[in-house]
Structures are given as structure tokens and as C-alpha cells.
CSV table of C-alpha atoms in Angstrom, one decimal:
chain,number,residue,atom,x,y,z
X,1,UNK,CA,116.8,248.7,-35.8
X,2,UNK,CA,115.0,250.9,-33.3
X,3,UNK,CA,116.4,249.5,-30.1
X,4,UNK,CA,118.9,252.4,-29.9
X,5,UNK,CA,116.1,254.8,-29.0
X,6,UNK,CA,115.7,252.8,-25.7
X,7,UNK,CA,119.3,251.8,-25.3
X,8,UNK,CA,121.0,255.2,-25.6
X,9,UNK,CA,119.1,256.9,-22.8
X,10,UNK,CA,119.7,253.8,-20.6
X,11,UNK,CA,123.4,253.9,-21.4
X,12,UNK,CA,124.0,257.6,-20.9
X,13,UNK,CA,121.4,258.5,-18.3
X,14,UNK,CA,120.4,255.3,-16.5
X,15,UNK,CA,119.0,256.8,-13.4
X,16,UNK,CA,116.8,259.3,-15.2
X,17,UNK,CA,115.6,256.7,-17.7
X,18,UNK,CA,114.8,254.1,-15.0
X,19,UNK,CA,112.9,256.8,-13.1
X,20,UNK,CA,110.8,257.4,-16.3
X,21,UNK,CA,110.1,253.7,-16.6
X,22,UNK,CA,109.1,253.5,-12.9
X,23,UNK,CA,106.6,256.3,-13.5
X,24,UNK,CA,105.2,254.1,-16.2
X,25,UNK,CA,105.1,251.2,-13.8
X,26,UNK,CA,107.8,249.3,-15.6
X,27,UNK,CA,110.3,247.8,-13.2
X,28,UNK,CA,113.8,247.5,-14.5
X,29,UNK,CA,116.1,245.7,-12.1
X,30,UNK,CA,119.9,245.5,-12.2
X,31,UNK,CA,120.3,247.7,-15.2
X,32,UNK,CA,123.3,249.6,-13.9
X,33,UNK,CA,125.8,247.2,-15.2
X,34,UNK,CA,127.7,249.2,-17.9
X,35,UNK,CA,129.0,246.1,-19.7
X,36,UNK,CA,125.4,245.0,-20.4
X,37,UNK,CA,124.6,248.4,-21.9
X,38,UNK,CA,127.8,248.5,-24.0
X,39,UNK,CA,127.0,245.0,-25.4
X,40,UNK,CA,123.5,246.0,-26.4
X,41,UNK,CA,124.6,249.3,-28.0
X,42,UNK,CA,127.3,247.4,-29.9
X,43,UNK,CA,124.7,244.8,-31.0
X,44,UNK,CA,122.4,247.7,-32.1
X,45,UNK,CA,125.2,249.3,-34.1
X,46,UNK,CA,126.1,246.0,-35.7
X,47,UNK,CA,122.5,245.2,-36.7
X,48,UNK,CA,122.2,248.7,-38.3
X,49,UNK,CA,125.5,248.1,-40.0
X,50,UNK,CA,124.3,244.8,-41.5
X,51,UNK,CA,121.0,246.4,-42.6
X,52,UNK,CA,123.0,248.9,-44.5
X,53,UNK,CA,125.4,246.3,-46.0
X,54,UNK,CA,122.7,243.7,-46.9
X,55,UNK,CA,120.0,246.2,-47.7
X,56,UNK,CA,122.2,248.2,-50.1
X,57,UNK,CA,121.2,251.2,-48.1
X,58,UNK,CA,123.1,254.5,-48.4
X,59,UNK,CA,124.3,254.6,-44.8
X,60,UNK,CA,121.4,256.8,-43.7
X,61,UNK,CA,120.5,254.3,-40.9
X,62,UNK,CA,124.0,254.6,-39.4
X,63,UNK,CA,123.8,258.4,-39.5
X,64,UNK,CA,120.4,258.2,-37.8
X,65,UNK,CA,122.0,255.8,-35.2
X,66,UNK,CA,124.8,258.3,-34.5
X,67,UNK,CA,122.3,261.2,-34.2
X,68,UNK,CA,120.4,259.3,-31.5
X,69,UNK,CA,123.6,258.6,-29.7
X,70,UNK,CA,124.8,262.2,-29.8
X,71,UNK,CA,121.4,263.6,-28.7
X,72,UNK,CA,121.5,261.2,-25.7
X,73,UNK,CA,125.0,262.2,-24.8
X,74,UNK,CA,124.2,265.9,-24.9
X,75,UNK,CA,120.7,266.0,-23.4
X,76,UNK,CA,118.5,264.3,-20.8
X,77,UNK,CA,116.4,261.4,-22.0
X,78,UNK,CA,113.1,263.3,-22.5
X,79,UNK,CA,114.8,266.2,-24.3
X,80,UNK,CA,116.8,263.9,-26.6
X,81,UNK,CA,113.7,261.8,-27.3
X,82,UNK,CA,111.6,264.9,-28.1
X,83,UNK,CA,114.2,266.5,-30.3
X,84,UNK,CA,114.7,263.2,-32.3
X,85,UNK,CA,111.1,262.3,-32.8
X,86,UNK,CA,109.5,265.7,-33.1
X,87,UNK,CA,112.1,267.5,-35.1
X,88,UNK,CA,114.1,264.8,-37.0
X,89,UNK,CA,112.1,261.6,-37.4
X,90,UNK,CA,108.6,263.1,-37.8
X,91,UNK,CA,109.8,265.9,-40.1
X,92,UNK,CA,111.7,263.5,-42.3
X,93,UNK,CA,108.8,261.1,-42.4
X,94,UNK,CA,106.3,263.9,-43.2
X,95,UNK,CA,108.6,265.2,-46.0
X,96,UNK,CA,108.8,261.7,-47.5
X,97,UNK,CA,105.0,261.4,-47.4
X,98,UNK,CA,104.6,264.9,-49.0
X,99,UNK,CA,106.9,263.7,-51.8
X,100,UNK,CA,104.9,260.5,-52.2
X,101,UNK,CA,101.7,262.5,-52.5
X,102,UNK,CA,103.0,264.7,-55.3
X,103,UNK,CA,106.5,264.2,-56.6
X,104,UNK,CA,106.3,267.1,-59.0
X,105,UNK,CA,104.9,269.9,-56.8
X,106,UNK,CA,105.9,270.2,-53.2
X,107,UNK,CA,103.3,272.9,-52.4
X,108,UNK,CA,100.4,270.7,-53.7
X,109,UNK,CA,101.7,267.7,-51.9
X,110,UNK,CA,102.1,269.7,-48.7
X,111,UNK,CA,98.5,271.0,-48.8
X,112,UNK,CA,97.1,267.5,-49.5
X,113,UNK,CA,99.2,266.1,-46.6
X,114,UNK,CA,98.0,268.8,-44.2
X,115,UNK,CA,94.4,268.2,-45.2
X,116,UNK,CA,94.8,264.4,-44.7
X,117,UNK,CA,96.8,264.7,-41.4
X,118,UNK,CA,94.9,267.5,-39.7
X,119,UNK,CA,91.8,265.5,-38.7
X,120,UNK,CA,93.8,262.7,-37.2
X,121,UNK,CA,96.1,265.2,-35.5
X,122,UNK,CA,93.2,267.1,-34.0
X,123,UNK,CA,91.6,263.9,-32.8
X,124,UNK,CA,94.9,262.8,-31.2
X,125,UNK,CA,95.2,266.2,-29.4
X,126,UNK,CA,91.6,265.9,-28.1
X,127,UNK,CA,92.3,262.3,-26.9
X,128,UNK,CA,95.5,263.6,-25.2
X,129,UNK,CA,93.6,266.3,-23.4
X,130,UNK,CA,90.9,264.0,-22.3
X,131,UNK,CA,93.3,261.3,-21.1
X,132,UNK,CA,95.4,263.9,-19.3
X,133,UNK,CA,92.3,265.2,-17.6
X,134,UNK,CA,91.4,261.8,-16.2
X,135,UNK,CA,94.9,260.7,-15.3
X,136,UNK,CA,95.6,264.0,-13.5
X,137,UNK,CA,92.9,262.9,-11.0
X,138,UNK,CA,95.0,259.9,-10.0
X,139,UNK,CA,98.6,261.0,-10.5
X,140,UNK,CA,100.9,264.0,-10.1
X,141,UNK,CA,100.4,266.2,-13.2
X,142,UNK,CA,103.9,265.6,-14.5
X,143,UNK,CA,103.5,261.8,-14.1
X,144,UNK,CA,100.2,262.0,-15.8
X,145,UNK,CA,101.7,263.8,-18.8
X,146,UNK,CA,104.4,261.2,-19.1
X,147,UNK,CA,101.9,258.3,-18.9
X,148,UNK,CA,99.7,259.9,-21.6
X,149,UNK,CA,102.7,260.6,-23.9
X,150,UNK,CA,104.1,257.1,-23.6
X,151,UNK,CA,100.8,255.3,-23.8
X,152,UNK,CA,100.0,257.3,-26.9
X,153,UNK,CA,103.4,256.6,-28.4
X,154,UNK,CA,103.1,252.9,-27.7
X,155,UNK,CA,99.7,252.7,-29.3
X,156,UNK,CA,101.0,254.6,-32.4
X,157,UNK,CA,104.4,252.8,-32.8
X,158,UNK,CA,103.2,249.3,-33.7
X,159,UNK,CA,100.8,250.4,-36.4
X,160,UNK,CA,103.4,252.8,-37.8
X,161,UNK,CA,106.1,250.1,-38.0
X,162,UNK,CA,103.6,247.6,-39.4
X,163,UNK,CA,102.4,250.1,-42.1
X,164,UNK,CA,106.0,250.9,-43.0
X,165,UNK,CA,106.8,247.2,-43.3
X,166,UNK,CA,103.8,246.5,-45.5
X,167,UNK,CA,104.5,249.5,-47.7
X,168,UNK,CA,108.2,248.4,-48.1
X,169,UNK,CA,107.1,244.8,-48.8
X,170,UNK,CA,104.6,245.9,-51.4
X,171,UNK,CA,107.3,248.0,-53.2
X,172,UNK,CA,109.4,244.9,-53.8
């Protein structure tokens, strides 16, 4: 379901995306074959399509998929990634959590959400600054920022996906 986040930048901006992976010490060889990308993008679309069909979803997943594609057509990989995760995915997820906290009063839910999220957010910011300070001693500053961002994202993604899965499984 989430493969399009990696596939779209590789498909539309392969050189820039491969350069980002190389900064992160991930070697991607022979990824310039367009047929390979097209096949993976089509498979990603089909998997989302079947999730919608079999999951009785309202088509939101397909709309999200197209949003990611359009962002990656229009912007560089980092800009598209930032717009999607900071302004679409995170905002949507935060709003759903606020609604879960208090279904009747958005304002009350919002304040409870901020109170619960603020300590973790501040701790994450502190760890970001500390990590950046140490990595900047070994890498060019821009590369150090990329490393800290992607290491942080990688360490947050698995628990986030696992939590979402467990919550979804508990609701059934």
C-alpha cells in the first residue's frame, strides 16, 4: 500500500532519488530501466485498487495514491515527500486522532491531543538536534540533515504501521 511513496520519486526523478539513497549509503544499481518502474507503479496501483474493492473502502486510498503521483510529477522528491507527509498525511492522521479523543467537541479533542503529543514532539526535536550535531562532524551539513531525517523516519515508520494495524485489527 505504501510502496508508491518510494516508487513515484524513483519513476519521475530517478537521478535525484538515487542520489538521496546514495547519501544514505543505499546502493541502487540498474534502476534506470523505465519498464521496471512502470511495472512496479502499476502493481502498486492494482494493490490499492484491490484494497479498495475487497476492503469496502470509499476510494480514499486511490485518491491518496494519485495525490502522491501528482506531487512527484510536479515537485522534486524531497519537496513532494515533505508536502505529502507534513501537510497531508500527518494533518489527516492528527485530525483523525483528535476526533477519536473527543467525537463531540473538536476543541477539547485538539487540546488533549496537543497535550499528549507535545512531550514526544519536543523529545523528537531534541534528538534531531543532538543527532544533527554529531553527524555534522562527519558529513556535509546537508547530507547530515538527510541522514537524520531518514533515520528518524525509518525508526518511526514501523511502529506507526504496527500500531495502525493493531488498532484496525482490534476494531474488527
